[in-house]
Amino acid sequence: MFGVFVRSFVLAVNRLLFDGLSKLYEEIQRYREAELHKTERRSSHDTSELSIPSTSSPSTRFLWHQGDETMDDMQLSSATSSELLPSQAAPGDRLSQSQKQFFLHDTVQLIELGQSVGAMSIRGHSVRPASRTNPDELFVAYLDLVNRREYDAAVEALHAYHDVALAATRRLRQALRGRSEAAANGTTGAPGTSGLHFLGSGVQYAALNLAGLHILFDRYEVAADSLHEAIRVAQHHGDHICVAFALSWLIRIQQAQGKPIAQVSALVVNTIERADELALPSLQALVALTGLEYDLLVSTSGRPSSSALASFPAPRPLALWDRLDDVERAVNQLADTVPTVSLGGGNAGRTLGNLMMNMHPAGGAVGGNNAASAGSNPTRVGGMKWKQSADSVLQTLWSLQGKSTLAASLGWRMVGKRAVAAAFDDVFWVAYRESASAREIALWLARMVLNQATTRSKELDPPTESFNVAFADALNHLHDLMHAQRIPNHDLLMYPSLQRALHQVFFSWSLNRGEHAMNDFHIHQIIALSPASSNYPTYLTALLMQAQGWGEREQYEHCFQQLDELETICDDRGYEYLLAQVLINRSRYRQRSAIGQHGPFDALPDLLRAIGICQTHSFELLLAEAHVIMAEIYLAMAKINDALQLIHEQRAFVNEHGSIQLLAESLLLEAKIALAIPFDSPEEEEDEDDKDTRLQRCLELIRESETLWQTLQHWKKLREIAFLKATIHRQQRSVVFDREASNAAAKAFFEYEKLLREAQGREIESGFKLSTLAQLDRVVQSRMQTCI
């Protein structure tokens, strides 16, 4: 019959004219292109996982493995969402698969930088991320919904994505199982299917990604349930890699929820051991960074014994170097797995694909006969078997380097090495700003604005000298920094970390000026931005700031009650850094509220305990702050020489690393100590010239301290300085007595007294918002109108 058909076809063609032949040729061409297009679509689902492309799929950095066949048949989405699927074929469907792939890849990068993707277009064609069969387009839709903070739609998009991804995985498994059964009937050593969960996307990774979505929306309880589900399914399949990553996410959740130190430390040890066994450098680096951040806050005495943790030396700066070195080694190990290939070349993906296959113990077979060899032979497995492109690995390397830089800056600033921390901040801004996510940039900017508001020297390019107030300078510098990067300012300002930092700056500003109503407003905003359920250490820090506000307005009963509660919490959970801050503040306010000659002794127990914690953990800035309070107690106890020696011993360190307030307090206290030395003491036999010289030295110290307090607009301290200056001028001889300076100091005293009275009744600005830079500038201008 086929021969009869061919013969009749040939006769019919011979009878056609030229016009008919042209139409026949066009029809055959159209039919051939349609068949080729169908073949390419089928092969993209069946064989794309067997090679590694040079440019990654948007979803390859998030989904790596596959699960059981029966579980893959489940539909994760409730129904096909009409919002995700196009009502008709979009014009962008005429684009080739490679064009769509590169365009979607760029779109994912824009979304990760914080830009919202509405209607996407390329060369005049509209591309809608809603294809029913293309997982990459569904994944782009999911990322965009997350970026726009649409929780319900994002959950539905993620489920729809996994439905498509699991279907592709199921077809791949069936193909490989057929090859395995056919080869088993023939030769030995054929690829097995027991290790196929290292190839695609399984239900355990659907649960893992769902947990990540819950974490992004601060739903930590639900996220923990999803992680436990991912661990159960992964253990059922023997997928140790998924278990390791789920444990690393559980560490973050338990840290945010303020779990006890022993529980979190045990989880850290377990994850470190699994990462070492599975030879996953990226996981090793992430766990090391997590351990570094956690170790900076908590006590090391509560850790369980482990070879991985016991190798860290006791002195805090050395331990910090050692942990950062672990991160660097893990990142370098991951970098060693990337071959030297041209990412633009056509053979780059195949070269990486061959490398990937050679990493498996079966020597080119996927899975092989030994399915459990992922941890038994880590030197041959390497750290790339869960990655699917060179681009993904390089992006992971760069991201880990940026995270390591941020962690190093945090660590060195916490132990008092501000110059070293500033160097790491510069490296991040110059080297990693372009590739960092919007969340990381917001975190870095938050750290910068807080640092600029408390330190004298500018760690980056100095801002425009529009203000002489440290807080206004810091906010003005933030304005300049945000104009220097590509992320929309509105989206960046709305990140909780940056909003919290802005309110902290305004809180300190209003606290110094005695603006009680504004102070209450900002502290309530900070607490609202630091929920206990999702960021427990930050929530405790907000409560400490609230206690400081009560202490500065002399509401000591509320202050001590809050500090006592914070001490109990920090003791139970081992938050040593926060505990030292609590003890220092309580000793400061006990010393201020002390009555009678035995009053200073009430502050000594807390202060001595805080000094011990700071010395043990090398919290040098906190130690310097505690020494200033100790010198004040020595002065109240008439131990003048001890107080002066304590201030002199740390003067160089405070000048180099101290904050504006710490340096101002040290200078003012040194002037008070010098002024407290009795002039008629037998050991101080000095003539009138020496007396005038010492008084002039006190005035110099007070003027230098006054300049710093003016930078902070601390009205109470400036009022005290005005009183001291007037007193010193009155003690000078008539020959050098400056009546005008004495009267000016007395006048300034009453001006600051007036400012304090006016500040107590000042309300928050009408329609106060910090959503845009223009609104931020208006608030700063309004606060600056109260300067004198």
Coordinates of C-alpha atoms in Angstrom, one line a residue, residues 278-738:
L278 CA 28.8 14.7 51.4
A279 CA 31.7 17.0 50.3
L280 CA 29.4 19.9 49.6
P281 CA 31.6 23.0 49.8
S282 CA 28.7 25.5 49.4
L283 CA 26.9 24.0 52.4
Q284 CA 30.2 23.9 54.4
A285 CA 30.6 27.6 53.7
L286 CA 27.0 28.5 54.6
V287 CA 27.2 26.5 57.8
A288 CA 30.5 28.1 58.7
L289 CA 29.1 31.6 58.2
T290 CA 26.0 30.7 60.3
G291 CA 28.3 29.4 63.0
L292 CA 30.4 32.6 62.9
E293 CA 27.4 34.8 63.3
Y294 CA 26.0 32.7 66.1
D295 CA 29.3 32.4 67.9
L296 CA 29.6 36.2 68.0
L297 CA 26.4 36.4 70.0
V298 CA 26.4 33.4 72.3
S299 CA 28.7 31.8 74.9
T300 CA 31.1 29.1 73.8
S301 CA 30.8 27.3 77.1
G302 CA 27.5 25.8 76.2
R303 CA 28.6 24.0 73.0
P304 CA 28.5 20.3 72.8
S305 CA 31.8 18.6 72.3
S306 CA 32.7 18.1 68.7
S307 CA 35.9 17.8 66.7
A308 CA 34.5 20.4 64.3
L309 CA 33.9 23.0 66.9
A310 CA 36.7 22.1 69.4
S311 CA 39.3 23.0 66.8
F312 CA 38.4 26.7 67.2
P313 CA 40.8 28.5 69.6
A314 CA 39.4 30.2 72.7
P315 CA 40.6 33.8 72.0
R316 CA 37.8 35.5 70.1
P317 CA 39.8 37.3 67.3
L318 CA 41.7 34.1 66.5
A319 CA 38.4 32.1 66.4
L320 CA 37.0 34.7 64.0
W321 CA 40.0 34.3 61.7
D322 CA 39.7 30.5 61.9
R323 CA 36.1 30.5 60.9
L324 CA 36.6 32.9 58.0
D325 CA 39.4 30.7 56.9
D326 CA 37.1 27.7 56.9
V327 CA 34.7 29.6 54.7
E328 CA 37.5 30.6 52.3
R329 CA 38.6 27.0 52.0
A330 CA 35.1 25.7 51.3
V331 CA 34.6 28.4 48.6
N332 CA 38.0 27.6 47.0
Q333 CA 37.1 23.9 47.0
L334 CA 33.9 24.7 45.1
A335 CA 35.9 26.9 42.7
D336 CA 38.3 24.0 42.0
T337 CA 35.4 22.0 40.5
V338 CA 34.8 24.6 37.8
P339 CA 36.8 23.9 34.6
T340 CA 38.5 26.6 32.6
V341 CA 36.0 26.9 29.7
S342 CA 34.6 29.8 27.7
L343 CA 31.1 30.3 28.9
G344 CA 30.2 31.7 25.5
G345 CA 31.4 28.7 23.6
G346 CA 29.1 26.0 22.4
N347 CA 31.1 23.2 24.0
A348 CA 31.1 24.7 27.5
G349 CA 28.0 22.9 28.6
R350 CA 29.1 19.6 27.3
T351 CA 32.5 20.0 28.9
L352 CA 30.9 20.6 32.2
G353 CA 28.6 17.8 31.6
N354 CA 31.5 15.4 31.1
L355 CA 33.1 16.6 34.2
M356 CA 29.8 16.1 36.1
M357 CA 29.6 12.5 34.9
N358 CA 33.2 11.8 35.8
M359 CA 32.5 13.0 39.4
H360 CA 30.1 10.0 40.0
P361 CA 31.7 6.9 41.4
A362 CA 30.4 4.8 38.6
G363 CA 32.8 6.5 36.2
G364 CA 30.4 8.2 33.8
A365 CA 27.2 6.3 34.9
V366 CA 24.5 8.3 36.6
G367 CA 23.8 6.8 40.0
G368 CA 25.9 3.7 39.3
N369 CA 25.7 0.4 41.0
N370 CA 26.6 2.0 44.4
A371 CA 23.8 4.4 45.2
A372 CA 25.2 5.3 48.6
S373 CA 28.6 6.4 47.3
A374 CA 27.7 10.1 47.7
G375 CA 29.3 10.2 51.1
S376 CA 31.6 7.2 50.9
N377 CA 33.9 8.7 48.3
P378 CA 33.8 12.5 48.8
T379 CA 37.1 13.1 46.9
R380 CA 35.6 11.8 43.7
V381 CA 32.1 13.1 44.1
G382 CA 33.0 16.8 44.5
G383 CA 30.6 19.6 45.2
M384 CA 29.0 20.0 41.8
K385 CA 26.8 17.0 41.4
W386 CA 23.7 19.0 42.6
K387 CA 24.5 21.9 40.3
Q388 CA 23.3 22.0 36.7
S389 CA 25.4 24.8 35.0
A390 CA 28.7 26.6 35.1
D391 CA 26.8 29.8 35.5
S392 CA 25.1 28.5 38.6
V393 CA 28.4 27.5 40.2
L394 CA 30.0 30.8 39.4
Q395 CA 27.1 32.8 40.8
T396 CA 27.2 30.6 43.9
L397 CA 30.9 31.3 44.3
W398 CA 30.4 35.1 44.0
S399 CA 27.4 35.0 46.4
L400 CA 29.3 33.1 49.0
Q401 CA 32.3 35.5 48.8
G402 CA 29.9 38.4 49.3
K403 CA 28.3 36.7 52.3
S404 CA 31.7 36.0 53.8
T405 CA 32.7 39.6 53.4
L406 CA 29.6 40.8 55.2
A407 CA 30.1 38.3 58.0
A408 CA 33.7 39.4 58.4
S409 CA 32.7 43.0 58.7
L410 CA 30.1 42.2 61.3
G411 CA 32.6 40.0 63.3
W412 CA 35.4 42.5 63.4
R413 CA 33.2 45.4 64.3
M414 CA 31.7 43.4 67.2
V415 CA 35.1 42.6 68.7
G416 CA 36.1 46.3 68.4
K417 CA 38.3 46.3 65.2
R418 CA 36.5 49.0 63.4
A419 CA 39.3 49.7 60.9
V420 CA 39.4 46.1 59.8
A421 CA 35.6 46.0 59.6
A422 CA 35.6 49.2 57.4
A423 CA 38.0 47.5 55.0
F424 CA 35.6 44.6 54.5
D425 CA 32.7 47.0 54.0
D426 CA 34.7 48.7 51.3
V427 CA 35.4 45.4 49.6
F428 CA 31.8 44.4 49.6
W429 CA 30.6 47.8 48.2
V430 CA 33.2 47.8 45.4
A431 CA 33.4 44.1 44.5
Y432 CA 30.1 42.6 45.3
R433 CA 27.5 45.4 45.1
E434 CA 26.6 44.7 41.5
S435 CA 25.9 41.0 42.1
A436 CA 24.4 41.2 45.6
S437 CA 20.7 40.8 46.2
A438 CA 18.5 43.6 47.2
R439 CA 18.2 42.1 50.7
E440 CA 22.0 42.0 51.1
I441 CA 22.4 45.6 49.9
A442 CA 19.7 46.8 52.3
L443 CA 21.4 45.0 55.2
W444 CA 24.7 46.6 54.2
L445 CA 23.2 50.0 54.0
A446 CA 21.5 49.6 57.3
R447 CA 24.9 48.7 58.9
M448 CA 26.5 51.7 57.2
V449 CA 23.9 54.3 58.4
L450 CA 24.2 53.0 62.0
N451 CA 28.0 53.1 61.8
Q452 CA 28.1 56.6 60.3
A453 CA 25.7 57.9 63.0
T454 CA 28.1 56.7 65.8
T455 CA 31.6 57.2 64.4
R456 CA 33.6 60.3 63.6
S457 CA 35.5 59.3 60.5
K458 CA 33.7 58.4 57.3
E459 CA 34.5 54.9 56.2
L460 CA 33.5 55.5 52.6
D461 CA 33.5 58.6 50.4
P462 CA 32.6 61.5 52.7
P463 CA 29.0 62.8 52.2
T464 CA 28.2 66.4 51.4
E465 CA 28.9 68.6 54.4
S466 CA 25.3 69.8 54.7
F467 CA 24.9 69.2 58.4
N468 CA 27.1 69.2 61.5
V469 CA 25.0 66.6 63.2
A470 CA 26.2 63.0 63.1
F471 CA 22.7 61.6 62.6
A472 CA 21.8 64.0 59.7
D473 CA 25.2 63.3 58.1
A474 CA 24.6 59.6 58.3
L475 CA 21.1 59.9 56.7
N476 CA 22.5 62.3 54.0
H477 CA 25.3 59.7 53.3
L478 CA 22.6 57.0 52.9
H479 CA 20.9 59.2 50.4
D480 CA 24.1 59.4 48.3
L481 CA 24.8 55.7 48.6
M482 CA 21.3 54.8 47.4
H483 CA 21.7 56.9 44.3
A484 CA 24.9 55.1 43.5
Q485 CA 23.3 51.7 42.8
R486 CA 20.7 50.3 40.4
I487 CA 18.0 49.0 42.7
P488 CA 14.9 51.3 43.0
N489 CA 15.1 53.4 46.1
H490 CA 11.4 52.8 47.0
D491 CA 11.8 49.0 47.0
L492 CA 15.1 49.2 48.9
L493 CA 13.8 51.5 51.6
M494 CA 10.9 49.2 52.4
Y495 CA 13.2 46.3 53.6
P496 CA 12.7 45.7 57.3
S497 CA 16.5 45.8 58.0
L498 CA 16.8 49.3 56.5
Q499 CA 13.6 50.6 58.0
R500 CA 14.7 49.4 61.4
A501 CA 18.1 51.1 61.0
L502 CA 16.4 54.4 60.1
H503 CA 14.2 54.3 63.1
Q504 CA 17.2 53.4 65.3
V505 CA 19.0 56.6 64.1
F506 CA 15.9 58.7 64.8
F507 CA 15.5 56.9 68.2
S508 CA 19.1 57.8 69.3
W509 CA 18.6 61.4 67.9
S510 CA 15.4 62.0 69.8
L511 CA 16.8 60.2 72.9
N512 CA 19.7 62.7 73.1
R513 CA 17.4 65.7 72.7
G514 CA 14.9 64.5 75.3
E515 CA 12.0 64.2 72.9
H516 CA 9.9 61.6 74.8
A517 CA 6.9 61.3 72.4
M518 CA 9.2 60.9 69.3
N519 CA 11.3 58.5 71.3
D520 CA 8.3 56.3 72.1
F521 CA 7.1 56.4 68.5
H522 CA 10.4 55.2 67.1
I523 CA 11.0 52.4 69.7
H524 CA 7.5 51.1 69.0
Q525 CA 8.3 51.0 65.3
I526 CA 11.6 49.2 66.0
I527 CA 9.8 46.6 68.1
A528 CA 7.2 46.1 65.4
L529 CA 9.9 45.6 62.8
S530 CA 11.6 43.0 65.1
P531 CA 9.0 40.3 65.8
A532 CA 10.0 37.8 68.4
S533 CA 8.7 34.9 66.3
S534 CA 11.0 35.6 63.4
N535 CA 14.0 37.6 64.7
Y536 CA 14.4 37.0 68.4
P537 CA 17.9 38.4 69.0
T538 CA 16.9 41.7 67.2
Y539 CA 13.7 41.7 69.3
L540 CA 15.7 41.5 72.5
T541 CA 18.0 44.3 71.2
A542 CA 14.9 46.5 70.7
L543 CA 13.7 45.8 74.3
L544 CA 17.2 46.8 75.5
M545 CA 16.8 50.1 73.6
Q546 CA 13.4 50.6 75.2
A547 CA 15.0 50.1 78.6
Q548 CA 17.7 52.7 77.7
G549 CA 14.9 55.2 76.8
W550 CA 13.3 54.7 80.3
G551 CA 16.7 55.1 82.0
E552 CA 17.6 58.3 80.2
R553 CA 14.3 59.9 81.3
E554 CA 14.9 58.6 84.8
Q555 CA 12.1 56.1 84.9
Y556 CA 14.3 53.7 86.7
E557 CA 11.6 51.3 88.0
H558 CA 10.5 50.3 84.4
C559 CA 14.1 50.3 83.3
F560 CA 15.4 47.9 85.9
Q561 CA 12.4 45.6 85.5
Q562 CA 13.0 45.3 81.8
L563 CA 16.8 44.8 82.2
D564 CA 16.2 42.1 84.8
E565 CA 13.9 40.2 82.4
L566 CA 16.5 40.6 79.6
E567 CA 19.2 39.2 81.9
T568 CA 17.2 36.1 82.6
I569 CA 16.5 35.5 78.9
C570 CA 20.2 36.0 77.9
D571 CA 21.4 33.7 80.7
D572 CA 19.0 30.9 79.6
R573 CA 19.9 31.2 75.9
G574 CA 23.6 32.1 76.2
Y575 CA 23.5 35.5 74.4
E576 CA 26.8 36.7 75.9
Y577 CA 27.1 39.9 73.8
L578 CA 23.6 41.1 74.6
L579 CA 24.1 40.0 78.3
A580 CA 27.2 42.2 78.6
Q581 CA 25.2 45.1 77.2
V582 CA 22.4 44.5 79.7
L583 CA 24.8 44.4 82.6
I584 CA 26.6 47.6 81.5
N585 CA 23.4 49.5 81.1
R586 CA 22.0 48.3 84.5
S587 CA 25.2 49.3 86.3
R588 CA 25.2 52.7 84.6
Y589 CA 21.6 53.5 85.7
R590 CA 22.2 52.0 89.2
Q591 CA 25.2 54.3 89.5
R592 CA 23.1 57.3 88.4
S593 CA 20.2 56.5 90.7
A594 CA 22.4 55.8 93.7
I595 CA 21.7 57.7 96.9
G596 CA 24.1 58.1 99.8
Q597 CA 27.8 57.3 100.2
H598 CA 27.2 53.5 99.6
G599 CA 25.3 54.1 96.4
P600 CA 28.2 53.5 94.0
F601 CA 28.7 50.0 95.4
D602 CA 25.3 48.9 94.1
A603 CA 26.5 49.1 90.5
L604 CA 29.7 47.1 91.1
P605 CA 28.5 43.5 90.9
D606 CA 26.8 44.0 87.5
L607 CA 29.8 45.9 86.2
L608 CA 32.4 43.4 87.3
R609 CA 30.4 40.6 85.7
A610 CA 30.2 42.5 82.5
I611 CA 33.9 43.2 82.5
G612 CA 34.6 39.5 82.9
I613 CA 32.4 38.6 79.9
C614 CA 34.0 41.3 77.8
Q615 CA 37.5 40.1 78.6
T616 CA 36.6 36.4 78.0
H617 CA 35.0 37.1 74.6
S618 CA 37.2 40.1 73.5
F619 CA 34.3 42.5 73.3
E620 CA 36.8 45.4 73.5
L621 CA 34.4 48.3 72.8
L622 CA 32.0 47.1 75.4
L623 CA 35.0 46.7 77.8
A624 CA 36.0 50.3 77.2
E625 CA 32.4 51.4 77.9
A626 CA 32.5 49.4 81.1
H627 CA 35.8 51.0 82.1
V628 CA 34.3 54.5 81.7
I629 CA 31.5 53.5 84.2
M630 CA 34.1 52.0 86.5
A631 CA 36.1 55.3 86.4
E632 CA 32.9 57.2 87.3
I633 CA 32.5 54.9 90.3
Y634 CA 36.1 55.4 91.3
L635 CA 35.5 59.2 91.1
A636 CA 32.4 58.9 93.3
M637 CA 34.5 56.9 95.8
A638 CA 37.3 59.5 95.7
K639 CA 39.8 57.1 94.1
I640 CA 41.0 59.8 91.8
N641 CA 44.3 58.2 90.8
D642 CA 42.6 54.8 89.9
A643 CA 40.0 56.6 87.8
L644 CA 42.6 58.7 86.0
Q645 CA 44.8 55.6 85.3
L646 CA 41.8 53.6 83.9
I647 CA 41.0 56.4 81.5
H648 CA 44.6 56.9 80.4
E649 CA 45.1 53.2 79.7
Q650 CA 42.4 53.0 77.1
R651 CA 42.7 56.5 75.6
A652 CA 44.5 55.3 72.5
F653 CA 42.0 52.5 71.8
V654 CA 39.0 54.8 72.3
N655 CA 40.6 57.4 69.9
E656 CA 41.1 54.8 67.3
H657 CA 38.0 52.6 67.5
G658 CA 35.6 54.2 69.9
S659 CA 32.2 55.8 68.9
I660 CA 31.5 59.5 69.2
Q661 CA 29.7 59.1 72.4
L662 CA 32.3 56.9 74.0
L663 CA 35.1 59.3 73.2
A664 CA 33.0 62.3 74.4
E665 CA 32.3 60.5 77.7
S666 CA 35.9 59.7 78.2
L667 CA 37.1 63.3 77.5
L668 CA 34.4 64.8 79.8
L669 CA 35.2 62.3 82.6
E670 CA 38.9 63.0 82.3
A671 CA 38.2 66.7 82.8
K672 CA 36.0 66.0 85.8
I673 CA 38.7 63.8 87.3
A674 CA 41.3 66.6 86.8
L675 CA 39.0 69.1 88.2
A676 CA 38.3 66.9 91.3
I677 CA 42.0 66.9 92.4
P678 CA 42.1 69.2 95.4
F679 CA 44.3 72.3 94.8
D680 CA 45.3 72.6 98.5
S681 CA 46.4 69.0 98.8
P682 CA 49.7 68.4 100.5
E683 CA 50.9 66.3 97.7
E684 CA 49.9 69.0 95.2
E685 CA 52.1 71.9 96.2
E686 CA 51.6 74.1 93.1
D687 CA 51.6 77.8 92.6
E688 CA 48.9 79.9 91.1
D689 CA 50.4 79.5 87.6
D690 CA 50.2 75.7 87.8
K691 CA 46.6 76.0 89.0
D692 CA 45.7 78.1 86.0
T693 CA 47.5 75.7 83.7
R694 CA 45.5 72.8 85.1
L695 CA 42.2 74.7 84.8
Q696 CA 43.1 75.6 81.2
R697 CA 43.8 71.9 80.5
C698 CA 40.4 71.0 81.9
L699 CA 38.8 73.7 79.6
E700 CA 40.5 72.2 76.6
L701 CA 39.2 68.7 77.4
I702 CA 35.7 70.1 78.0
R703 CA 35.7 72.0 74.7
E704 CA 36.8 68.9 72.8
S705 CA 34.1 66.9 74.5
E706 CA 31.6 69.7 73.9
T707 CA 32.2 69.6 70.1
L708 CA 31.5 65.8 70.1
W709 CA 28.3 66.2 72.2
Q710 CA 27.1 69.0 69.8
T711 CA 27.6 66.5 67.0
L712 CA 25.2 64.2 68.8
Q713 CA 22.9 67.0 70.0
H714 CA 22.9 65.6 73.5
W715 CA 21.2 68.5 75.4
K716 CA 21.7 67.1 78.9
K717 CA 25.4 66.6 78.4
L718 CA 25.8 70.1 76.8
R719 CA 23.9 71.6 79.8
E720 CA 26.3 69.9 82.2
I721 CA 29.3 71.1 80.2
A722 CA 28.0 74.7 80.2
F723 CA 27.7 74.5 84.0
L724 CA 31.3 73.1 84.3
K725 CA 32.7 75.8 82.1
A726 CA 31.1 78.5 84.1
T727 CA 32.4 77.0 87.3
I728 CA 35.9 76.7 86.0
H729 CA 35.9 80.3 84.8
R730 CA 34.9 81.4 88.3
Q731 CA 37.8 79.5 89.8
Q732 CA 40.4 81.3 87.7
R733 CA 42.4 84.2 89.0
S734 CA 41.3 87.7 88.1
V735 CA 44.3 88.2 85.9
V736 CA 43.1 85.4 83.4
F737 CA 39.4 85.5 84.3
D738 CA 37.3 85.8 81.1

